Amino acid sequence: MLFKQWNDYSEPRHHIDAPLDNNEDLGSLQLEPLPDVELVGGLDISSYKKVILTTKVFRSLFPGNLAHASEVSKFRVSWKTKSSEHALYREDFQLREDSLRKSDAKVLEIPVLQINPETLVISVAEDFLHVPPIALNLLSKQIAQLFSTPLEILVLGASDRIEQVKTVSYPSDEAKNGLCVLVPPEFLTNFIASAMTQLILQKIPFRGYIAPSEGPSGYEKLSLDAMDTLIDQCWSELASGDRDTYFKECHRNWRLNGTAMGAQAGLYL
Amino acid sequence: MSTLLLPLVSTGNVPQLVTDLILHSLSSEFEFVRELDSQYLFPFTGPLDYVKGSQASLYETAEGKTLTTPLELFYSSALNLYVVQQRSPLLQNYENNFCKEALVPLIEELQIEQLIIFDATDDIEESVAVSRLNRTPYSLGICEISQIDDIAAEFEQKLQMKDVLPRPTNNTLFKFTETSFQSGISAEQFTYKLCYHLLQSSKFTSCLKGIRYFNTYVQEGDNSEDAAAACDQLPLFVEGFPKITQYHTPVSWEGVYGVRNAPSSFEEGLYI
């Protein structure tokens, strides 16, 4: 038997796993408009001590908290997609009746939640198909600017380039709680990487945990081991009541949300 | 003469690999300057890279630094050479924003006299390809800005486009050497956009004297050898650049092309 590569065209390695627009005007010398990012309603952060930056994949770590949290403010990201022509058809005649040219305005709202009187949570719903990376980069910039005053910043992120839960911190680099730090060639990307980059650029200290994951941005699956480690760390970070109750609730949420691998009767679905 | 080496994310990541080789092989000469704004690049954060068993660290002067970001600036005072390391690709459609808002201001701020753009390709446009026998896998294009006396008058001419189908190309901006495999650049290339925004900038004449475009022809695969070979070419066109006798590869290169050795036996339909 002979194994042969049967797709002649292989995507070049420097191209990234993100959907690309069919841009016909590659030779354009015009600047591209940027998405707008604004903090709706303002926010006085002086009464808070801690902020947690995370993605929706980790929502199970806040059982009850996020549901009962109060929204103190929100970031609104708005951008326009390229205009596209939609043809309208009448079902009974199958004839083209009209064509509609529209430029879609998209809005993404990211709430700033208060889960207890001292703690804020910003959980971003990543969606690599519909949210352009520039929107998340600009959002990170705004977040970093908002939290430039002394505040404890904790990041919770995922990476498919690591095999166990790792810690990150800036500026000090001490391994804590028996967890290791990242070593080359491990790295992370997506919103959490963008947020960390902006915090580093503005010299704002932070620390956090990065969990191993599989799957595309926004739809990551985590292993049960990684989940248990995270629950352990977050229980001490959040100091949220009885340990056993917190464990059980997190596990239940995790199954409900389908973010754990093996949650669907042993099948990858 | 202060020089800036700018590696473009391109085929096989050869320019990035070359930058790694330069920075880590000459780590005693280079120091980390600062992180650059990377809002137009794909997000990336990683641990600090190092050479196994080496005492010298590239980040010695950067106190408290624990993580790398997508775009970082390094400097060697001995060579008067700035080097940018770009670790993730540009976001689609934002090439012009990146040139105008990130690179042009940086070149002006650092008072760069010589800009070297490092590129790699595996597919050269037919309209700018050279079909000569003496061509090498390297291309060097030189643009001397001092030769442009009247910018306003020559601007149009220097950036003039030949509307050759299927894609517009430019053959006058860079003067390519005899052994180059190309004679011009495509208007869709990042280099063309960068030159356009640089030449449009009002302050560029005060410092920038020349732009060199170095392109290398490679196939994707394990490109570490291509990087070393391309690095050997640098002393030929970067003034004062030393010949590196021993290349040090950083630890991040391990595992990039697979951590296992190549299979040597074939049993029951499987390579082992």
Coordinates of C-alpha atoms in Angstrom, one line a residue:
Chain A
M1 CA 0.0 0.0 0.0
L2 CA 1.2 3.5 -0.8
F3 CA 0.0 6.6 1.0
K4 CA 0.1 9.6 -1.1
Q5 CA -0.8 13.2 -0.4
W6 CA -3.8 13.7 -2.7
N7 CA -4.6 17.4 -2.3
D8 CA -2.2 19.2 -4.5
Y9 CA -2.7 22.5 -2.9
S10 CA -1.7 22.8 0.7
E11 CA -2.3 26.0 2.5
P12 CA 1.0 27.9 3.2
R13 CA 2.1 27.7 6.7
H14 CA 2.2 31.4 7.3
H15 CA -1.5 31.7 6.5
I16 CA -3.7 31.6 9.5
D17 CA -6.8 29.7 10.4
A18 CA -9.2 32.6 10.1
P19 CA -11.8 33.1 7.4
L20 CA -10.5 35.6 4.8
D21 CA -12.6 38.0 2.9
N22 CA -12.7 37.6 -0.8
N23 CA -11.0 40.9 -1.3
E24 CA -10.5 41.7 -5.0
D25 CA -8.8 44.9 -4.4
L26 CA -5.5 43.6 -3.0
G27 CA -3.6 46.5 -4.5
S28 CA -5.5 49.2 -2.6
L29 CA -3.5 51.9 -0.9
Q30 CA -6.5 53.2 1.1
L31 CA -6.7 52.9 4.9
E32 CA -9.3 50.5 6.1
P33 CA -11.9 51.9 8.6
L34 CA -11.6 50.6 12.1
P35 CA -14.4 49.3 14.3
D36 CA -15.7 51.6 17.0
V37 CA -15.2 50.6 20.6
E38 CA -16.9 52.5 23.4
L39 CA -17.6 52.0 27.1
V40 CA -21.3 52.6 27.4
G41 CA -22.2 54.6 30.5
G42 CA -18.8 54.9 32.0
L43 CA -17.4 53.0 35.0
D44 CA -15.9 54.0 38.3
I45 CA -13.4 51.3 39.0
S46 CA -12.0 52.8 42.2
S47 CA -14.3 50.7 44.4
Y48 CA -13.1 47.4 42.9
K49 CA -10.1 45.3 43.8
K50 CA -10.1 42.6 41.2
V51 CA -11.0 42.1 37.6
I52 CA -11.2 38.8 35.7
L53 CA -10.7 38.8 32.0
T54 CA -11.8 35.7 30.3
T55 CA -13.7 34.1 27.4
K56 CA -17.1 32.5 27.3
V57 CA -15.6 29.0 27.3
F58 CA -14.8 29.5 31.0
R59 CA -18.3 30.7 32.1
S60 CA -18.8 27.4 34.0
L61 CA -16.2 28.5 36.5
F62 CA -18.7 31.1 37.8
P63 CA -21.7 29.0 38.8
G64 CA -24.5 31.2 39.8
N65 CA -22.3 34.2 39.9
L66 CA -22.7 35.2 36.3
A67 CA -26.4 34.6 36.3
H68 CA -26.8 36.8 39.4
A69 CA -24.2 39.3 38.5
S70 CA -25.2 42.9 37.9
E71 CA -24.1 44.6 34.7
V72 CA -22.3 47.7 35.7
S73 CA -21.3 48.8 32.3
K74 CA -20.7 47.4 28.8
F75 CA -18.3 47.7 25.9
R76 CA -20.0 48.2 22.6
V77 CA -18.0 47.2 19.5
S78 CA -19.5 48.2 16.2
W79 CA -18.2 47.6 12.7
K80 CA -19.5 47.4 9.1
T81 CA -19.1 44.4 6.9
K82 CA -18.5 44.9 3.2
S83 CA -21.6 45.5 1.3
S84 CA -23.0 42.5 -0.4
E85 CA -25.8 42.0 -2.9
H86 CA -28.7 39.8 -1.9
A87 CA -31.0 38.6 -4.5
L88 CA -34.6 38.3 -3.5
Y89 CA -36.7 35.5 -4.9
R90 CA -40.4 34.8 -4.8
E91 CA -40.8 31.2 -3.8
D92 CA -43.8 30.6 -6.1
F93 CA -42.3 32.0 -9.2
Q94 CA -38.7 31.3 -8.7
L95 CA -37.9 34.6 -10.5
R96 CA -35.6 37.2 -9.4
E97 CA -37.7 40.0 -8.1
D98 CA -35.3 42.5 -6.7
S99 CA -31.8 42.8 -5.5
L100 CA -30.9 44.5 -2.3
R101 CA -27.5 46.0 -1.8
K102 CA -26.7 46.5 1.9
S103 CA -23.8 47.1 4.1
D104 CA -24.3 45.2 7.3
A105 CA -23.7 47.1 10.5
K106 CA -22.7 44.7 13.2
V107 CA -22.7 45.4 16.9
L108 CA -21.1 43.3 19.7
E109 CA -21.8 44.1 23.3
I110 CA -19.6 42.8 26.0
P111 CA -21.0 43.4 29.5
V112 CA -18.8 44.3 32.5
L113 CA -20.3 42.3 35.3
Q114 CA -20.0 42.7 39.0
I115 CA -20.0 39.3 40.7
N116 CA -19.3 40.6 44.2
P117 CA -18.8 44.1 45.6
E118 CA -15.0 43.9 44.9
T119 CA -14.8 41.8 41.7
L120 CA -15.6 42.6 38.0
V121 CA -15.7 40.0 35.3
I122 CA -15.4 40.7 31.5
S123 CA -16.2 37.5 29.6
V124 CA -15.8 37.9 25.8
A125 CA -17.8 35.6 23.5
E126 CA -15.2 34.9 20.8
D127 CA -16.5 33.9 17.4
F128 CA -13.9 33.6 14.8
L129 CA -16.4 33.3 12.0
H130 CA -18.2 36.6 12.7
V131 CA -16.1 38.8 14.8
P132 CA -13.0 40.2 13.0
P133 CA -9.8 40.0 15.1
I134 CA -9.3 43.8 14.8
A135 CA -12.4 44.3 16.9
L136 CA -11.0 42.2 19.7
N137 CA -7.6 43.9 19.5
L138 CA -9.3 47.3 19.8
L139 CA -11.4 46.0 22.7
S140 CA -8.3 44.8 24.5
K141 CA -6.8 48.2 24.1
Q142 CA -9.8 49.9 25.7
I143 CA -9.9 47.4 28.5
A144 CA -6.2 47.9 29.2
Q145 CA -6.8 51.7 29.3
L146 CA -9.7 51.3 31.7
F147 CA -7.8 49.2 34.2
S148 CA -4.6 51.2 34.1
T149 CA -5.0 52.1 37.8
P150 CA -3.8 49.6 40.4
L151 CA -6.1 46.7 40.4
E152 CA -5.6 43.0 40.6
I153 CA -6.0 41.6 37.1
L154 CA -6.6 37.9 36.5
V155 CA -6.7 36.4 33.0
L156 CA -8.2 33.0 32.2
G157 CA -7.5 31.7 28.7
A158 CA -7.0 28.6 26.6
S159 CA -4.4 27.5 24.1
D160 CA -4.1 24.4 21.9
R161 CA -0.3 24.6 22.2
I162 CA 0.0 23.4 25.7
E163 CA -0.7 20.1 27.5
Q164 CA -1.4 21.1 31.0
V165 CA -2.7 24.2 32.9
K166 CA 0.0 26.8 33.0
T167 CA 0.4 30.1 34.8
V168 CA 1.3 33.4 33.2
S169 CA 2.3 36.6 35.0
Y170 CA 3.7 40.0 34.4
P171 CA 6.1 41.2 35.6
S172 CA 7.3 38.5 38.0
D173 CA 7.5 35.0 36.7
E174 CA 7.2 32.6 39.7
A175 CA 5.5 29.3 39.3
K176 CA 2.7 29.1 41.9
N177 CA 0.5 26.3 43.2
G178 CA 2.6 23.6 41.6
L179 CA 1.7 24.9 38.1
C180 CA 4.4 25.5 35.5
V181 CA 4.9 28.6 33.4
L182 CA 4.8 28.6 29.6
V183 CA 8.0 27.4 27.8
P184 CA 8.9 27.9 24.2
P185 CA 7.5 26.9 21.7
E186 CA 4.2 27.2 23.5
F187 CA 2.1 30.2 22.9
L188 CA -1.4 31.5 22.9
T189 CA -3.5 33.6 20.6
N190 CA -7.0 35.1 20.4
F191 CA -8.6 37.6 22.8
I192 CA -6.7 36.6 25.9
A193 CA -3.3 37.0 24.0
S194 CA -4.5 40.3 22.7
A195 CA -5.5 41.5 26.2
M196 CA -2.2 40.3 27.6
T197 CA -0.3 42.1 24.9
Q198 CA -2.1 45.4 25.6
L199 CA -1.5 45.0 29.3
I200 CA 2.2 44.5 28.7
L201 CA 2.4 47.4 26.3
Q202 CA 0.9 49.6 29.0
K203 CA 3.0 48.1 31.8
I204 CA 0.0 46.9 33.8
P205 CA 0.8 43.9 36.0
F206 CA -1.4 40.8 35.7
R207 CA -1.4 37.1 36.3
G208 CA -3.5 34.2 35.1
Y209 CA -4.1 30.6 34.1
I210 CA -3.9 29.2 30.6
A211 CA -5.7 25.9 30.0
P212 CA -5.0 23.3 27.3
S213 CA -7.9 23.2 24.8
E214 CA -8.9 21.8 21.4
G215 CA -11.0 23.3 18.7
P216 CA -11.4 26.7 17.0
S217 CA -11.5 30.0 18.8
G218 CA -14.7 30.5 20.7
Y219 CA -15.7 26.8 20.5
E220 CA -12.8 25.2 22.5
K221 CA -13.2 22.0 24.4
L222 CA -11.3 21.4 27.6
S223 CA -10.2 18.1 29.1
L224 CA -11.6 16.9 32.4
D225 CA -8.1 17.1 34.0
A226 CA -7.7 20.7 32.9
M227 CA -11.2 21.5 34.2
D228 CA -10.5 20.1 37.6
T229 CA -7.2 22.0 37.9
L230 CA -9.0 25.2 36.9
I231 CA -11.9 24.7 39.3
D232 CA -9.3 24.2 42.1
Q233 CA -7.5 27.4 41.2
C234 CA -10.7 29.4 40.7
W235 CA -12.2 28.3 44.0
S236 CA -9.2 29.8 45.9
E237 CA -9.2 32.9 43.6
L238 CA -12.9 33.6 44.0
A239 CA -13.2 32.3 47.6
S240 CA -16.7 31.4 46.8
G241 CA -18.2 29.5 49.7
D242 CA -18.1 25.7 50.3
R243 CA -15.6 23.9 48.2
D244 CA -17.7 20.8 47.5
T245 CA -20.7 22.7 46.5
Y246 CA -18.6 24.9 44.1
F247 CA -17.0 21.8 42.6
K248 CA -20.3 20.1 42.0
E249 CA -21.9 23.2 40.5
C250 CA -18.9 23.8 38.2
H251 CA -19.0 20.2 37.0
R252 CA -22.7 20.4 36.3
N253 CA -22.4 23.6 34.4
W254 CA -19.5 22.3 32.4
R255 CA -21.6 19.3 31.2
L256 CA -24.6 21.6 30.5
N257 CA -22.5 24.0 28.5
G258 CA -20.8 21.2 26.6
T259 CA -17.4 22.7 27.0
A260 CA -15.8 19.6 28.5
M261 CA -14.5 16.8 26.3
G262 CA -16.1 13.6 27.0
A263 CA -19.3 15.3 28.1
Q264 CA -21.2 13.9 25.2
A265 CA -21.1 10.2 26.1
G266 CA -17.6 9.8 24.9
L267 CA -18.1 11.1 21.4
Y268 CA -16.7 14.2 19.8
L269 CA -19.7 15.9 18.4
Chain B
M1 CA 24.4 54.8 9.2
S2 CA 21.4 53.6 11.3
T3 CA 19.6 50.7 9.7
L4 CA 16.3 49.0 10.3
L5 CA 15.8 45.3 9.3
L6 CA 12.1 44.5 8.8
P7 CA 11.2 40.9 8.2
L8 CA 7.8 40.3 6.5
V9 CA 5.7 37.3 7.5
S10 CA 6.0 35.3 4.2
T11 CA 6.7 31.9 2.7
G12 CA 8.1 29.4 5.2
N13 CA 8.5 32.3 7.7
V14 CA 12.1 32.5 6.5
P15 CA 12.5 36.2 7.4
Q16 CA 11.3 35.5 11.0
L17 CA 13.8 32.6 11.2
V18 CA 16.6 34.8 9.9
T19 CA 15.7 37.4 12.5
D20 CA 15.8 34.7 15.2
L21 CA 19.2 33.6 14.0
I22 CA 20.6 37.1 14.0
L23 CA 19.2 38.0 17.4
H24 CA 20.2 34.8 19.1
S25 CA 23.6 34.3 17.4
L26 CA 24.6 37.9 18.2
S27 CA 22.7 38.0 21.5
S28 CA 25.6 39.7 23.3
E29 CA 25.4 42.6 20.8
F30 CA 21.6 43.0 20.7
E31 CA 19.4 44.3 23.4
F32 CA 15.6 44.4 23.6
V33 CA 14.3 48.0 23.2
R34 CA 10.6 47.8 23.6
E35 CA 7.3 46.2 22.5
L36 CA 5.7 47.9 19.5
D37 CA 2.0 48.5 19.0
S38 CA 0.5 45.4 17.4
Q39 CA -3.1 46.2 17.0
Y40 CA -3.0 45.3 13.3
L41 CA -1.5 41.9 13.8
F42 CA -3.0 38.6 14.9
P43 CA -2.9 38.3 18.7
F44 CA 0.0 36.3 20.0
T45 CA 1.7 36.0 23.4
G46 CA 4.4 33.5 24.3
P47 CA 7.2 32.9 26.7
L48 CA 10.7 34.5 26.3
D49 CA 12.8 32.6 23.8
Y50 CA 16.4 31.6 24.6
V51 CA 19.3 29.5 23.4
K52 CA 19.8 26.3 25.3
G53 CA 23.0 26.3 27.4
S54 CA 23.8 29.9 26.6
Q55 CA 24.5 32.4 29.4
A56 CA 23.7 35.5 27.3
S57 CA 20.1 36.5 27.2
L58 CA 18.5 38.7 24.7
Y59 CA 16.2 40.1 27.3
E60 CA 18.8 40.8 30.0
T61 CA 18.1 44.6 30.0
A62 CA 14.3 44.1 30.0
E63 CA 13.6 43.9 33.7
G64 CA 10.5 42.0 34.7
K65 CA 9.7 41.0 31.1
T66 CA 8.2 37.5 31.1
L67 CA 6.3 37.3 27.8
T68 CA 6.8 38.2 24.2
T69 CA 4.4 40.1 22.1
P70 CA 3.7 40.1 18.3
L71 CA 6.0 43.0 17.4
E72 CA 9.2 43.8 19.2
L73 CA 12.2 46.1 18.6
F74 CA 15.8 45.2 19.2
Y75 CA 19.0 47.3 18.8
S76 CA 22.7 46.7 18.4
S77 CA 24.7 49.9 19.1
A78 CA 27.9 48.3 17.7
L79 CA 26.2 47.7 14.3
N80 CA 23.9 50.7 14.7
L81 CA 21.2 48.3 13.6
Y82 CA 17.6 48.0 14.7
V83 CA 15.8 44.8 14.1
V84 CA 12.1 44.2 14.3
Q85 CA 10.8 40.7 15.1
Q86 CA 7.2 40.2 13.9
R87 CA 5.8 37.0 15.3
S88 CA 2.3 36.9 13.8
P89 CA 0.8 37.8 10.5
L90 CA -0.9 41.1 9.6
L91 CA -4.7 41.2 9.7
Q92 CA -6.3 41.1 6.3
N93 CA -7.1 44.5 4.8
Y94 CA -5.1 46.4 7.4
E95 CA -1.7 46.5 5.6
N96 CA -2.0 50.2 4.7
N97 CA -3.0 51.1 8.3
F98 CA -0.1 49.1 9.7
C99 CA 2.4 50.9 7.3
K100 CA 1.0 54.4 7.9
E101 CA 0.3 54.2 11.6
A102 CA 3.0 51.8 12.9
L103 CA 6.0 51.5 10.5
V104 CA 6.3 55.0 9.1
P105 CA 6.2 56.7 12.5
L106 CA 8.7 54.2 13.8
I107 CA 11.1 54.8 10.9
E108 CA 10.8 58.6 11.5
E109 CA 11.2 58.3 15.3
L110 CA 14.4 56.1 15.1
Q111 CA 15.8 58.4 12.3
I112 CA 16.5 55.4 10.1
E113 CA 18.8 56.0 7.1
Q114 CA 18.7 52.6 5.5
L115 CA 15.6 50.4 5.5
I116 CA 16.0 46.7 4.7
I117 CA 12.8 44.8 3.9
F118 CA 13.3 41.0 4.1
D119 CA 10.8 38.9 2.2
A120 CA 10.4 35.3 1.0
T121 CA 8.4 33.8 -1.8
D122 CA 7.6 30.5 -3.5
D123 CA 5.7 32.0 -6.4
I124 CA 7.0 34.9 -8.3
E125 CA 4.7 36.9 -10.6
E126 CA 5.4 36.1 -14.2
S127 CA 5.4 39.7 -15.2
V128 CA 8.3 40.5 -12.9
A129 CA 10.2 37.2 -13.1
V130 CA 13.6 37.1 -14.8
S131 CA 14.3 34.2 -17.1
R132 CA 18.0 34.4 -17.1
L133 CA 20.4 31.5 -16.4
N134 CA 22.6 33.4 -13.9
R135 CA 19.8 34.1 -11.5
T136 CA 20.2 33.0 -7.9
P137 CA 17.5 32.2 -5.3
Y138 CA 18.1 35.7 -4.0
S139 CA 16.8 39.0 -5.2
L140 CA 18.1 42.4 -4.1
G141 CA 16.4 45.6 -5.1
I142 CA 17.9 49.0 -4.3
C143 CA 16.0 52.2 -4.1
E144 CA 18.2 55.3 -3.5
I145 CA 16.0 58.1 -2.3
S146 CA 18.7 60.7 -2.8
Q147 CA 18.4 60.2 -6.5
I148 CA 14.9 61.5 -6.4
D149 CA 15.6 65.3 -6.6
D150 CA 12.2 66.7 -7.0
I151 CA 9.9 64.4 -5.1
A152 CA 6.7 65.9 -6.4
A153 CA 7.8 65.5 -10.0
E154 CA 9.3 62.1 -9.8
F155 CA 6.9 60.6 -7.4
E156 CA 4.4 59.7 -10.0
Q157 CA 7.2 58.4 -12.2
K158 CA 8.8 56.3 -9.5
L159 CA 5.6 54.7 -8.4
Q160 CA 4.3 54.4 -11.9
M161 CA 2.4 51.2 -12.6
K162 CA 2.6 49.0 -15.6
D163 CA -0.9 47.7 -15.9
V164 CA 0.1 44.3 -17.1
L165 CA -2.6 41.8 -16.8
P166 CA -3.5 40.1 -14.5
R167 CA -1.8 42.2 -11.9
P168 CA -0.3 45.7 -11.9
T169 CA 3.5 45.7 -11.3
N170 CA 6.2 48.3 -10.8
N171 CA 9.6 48.0 -12.4
T172 CA 11.1 51.4 -11.6
L173 CA 11.0 51.8 -7.8
F174 CA 13.7 49.2 -7.1
K175 CA 16.8 48.6 -9.2
F176 CA 17.4 44.9 -9.0
T177 CA 20.9 43.4 -9.2
E178 CA 22.1 41.3 -12.2
T179 CA 21.7 38.0 -10.4
S180 CA 18.2 38.7 -9.0
F181 CA 15.3 36.4 -9.9
Q182 CA 12.9 39.3 -10.3
S183 CA 13.0 42.7 -12.0
G184 CA 10.1 44.5 -10.3
I185 CA 7.5 44.2 -7.6
S186 CA 3.8 43.6 -7.7
A187 CA 1.5 46.4 -6.5
E188 CA -0.3 43.9 -4.4
Q189 CA 2.8 43.2 -2.3
F190 CA 3.2 44.7 1.1
T191 CA 6.6 46.2 0.1
Y192 CA 4.9 48.4 -2.5
K193 CA 2.4 49.6 0.0
L194 CA 5.1 50.4 2.6
C195 CA 7.2 52.3 0.0
Y196 CA 4.1 54.3 -1.1
H197 CA 3.4 55.4 2.5
L198 CA 7.0 56.1 3.2
L199 CA 7.5 58.2 0.1
Q200 CA 4.2 60.0 0.9
S201 CA 5.4 60.9 4.4
S202 CA 6.5 64.5 4.5
K203 CA 9.4 63.8 6.8
F204 CA 11.1 60.9 5.1
T205 CA 13.7 63.0 3.2
S206 CA 15.2 64.3 6.4
C207 CA 16.7 60.9 7.3
L208 CA 15.8 58.0 5.1
K209 CA 18.4 57.6 2.3
G210 CA 17.6 54.2 0.9
I211 CA 15.4 51.2 0.9
R212 CA 16.7 47.7 0.1
Y213 CA 14.3 44.9 -0.7
F214 CA 15.8 41.4 -0.2
N215 CA 13.7 38.5 -1.4
T216 CA 14.6 34.9 -1.2
Y217 CA 13.0 32.0 -3.2
V218 CA 12.1 29.1 -1.0
Q219 CA 9.7 26.1 -0.8
E220 CA 7.8 25.5 2.3
G221 CA 9.1 22.7 4.5
D222 CA 11.8 22.7 7.1
N223 CA 13.1 26.1 6.2
S224 CA 15.8 26.3 8.9
E225 CA 18.6 25.7 6.3
D226 CA 17.1 28.4 4.0
A227 CA 17.2 30.8 6.9
A228 CA 20.9 30.1 7.5
A229 CA 21.7 30.4 3.8
A230 CA 19.8 33.7 3.6
C231 CA 21.5 35.0 6.7
D232 CA 24.9 34.4 5.0
Q233 CA 23.9 36.9 2.3
L234 CA 23.3 39.7 4.8
P235 CA 27.0 40.9 5.0
L236 CA 26.8 41.5 1.2
F237 CA 24.4 44.3 1.4
V238 CA 24.1 45.4 5.1
E239 CA 27.0 47.7 5.8
G240 CA 29.2 46.4 8.6
F241 CA 27.2 43.3 9.3
P242 CA 29.5 40.6 10.6
K243 CA 29.8 37.1 9.1
I244 CA 28.2 34.8 11.6
T245 CA 30.4 31.8 12.0
Q246 CA 28.2 29.8 14.4
Y247 CA 24.5 30.0 14.3
H248 CA 22.6 29.6 17.5
T249 CA 19.0 28.5 17.2
P250 CA 16.5 29.4 19.9
V251 CA 14.7 26.7 21.9
S252 CA 11.3 27.6 20.2
W253 CA 12.6 26.0 16.9
E254 CA 12.5 22.6 18.6
G255 CA 9.3 20.9 17.8
V256 CA 8.3 23.4 15.1
Y257 CA 9.0 20.9 12.4
G258 CA 7.9 17.9 14.6
V259 CA 9.6 16.6 17.7
R260 CA 10.1 13.1 16.3
N261 CA 12.8 12.0 14.0
A262 CA 11.9 11.2 10.4
P263 CA 10.6 7.6 10.1
S264 CA 13.1 5.2 8.8
S265 CA 11.2 1.9 8.5
F266 CA 7.9 0.8 7.0
E267 CA 6.0 -2.0 8.7
E268 CA 2.5 -3.2 8.0
G269 CA 1.6 -0.1 6.0
L270 CA 2.9 2.3 8.6
Y271 CA 6.0 4.4 8.7
I272 CA 7.7 3.9 12.0

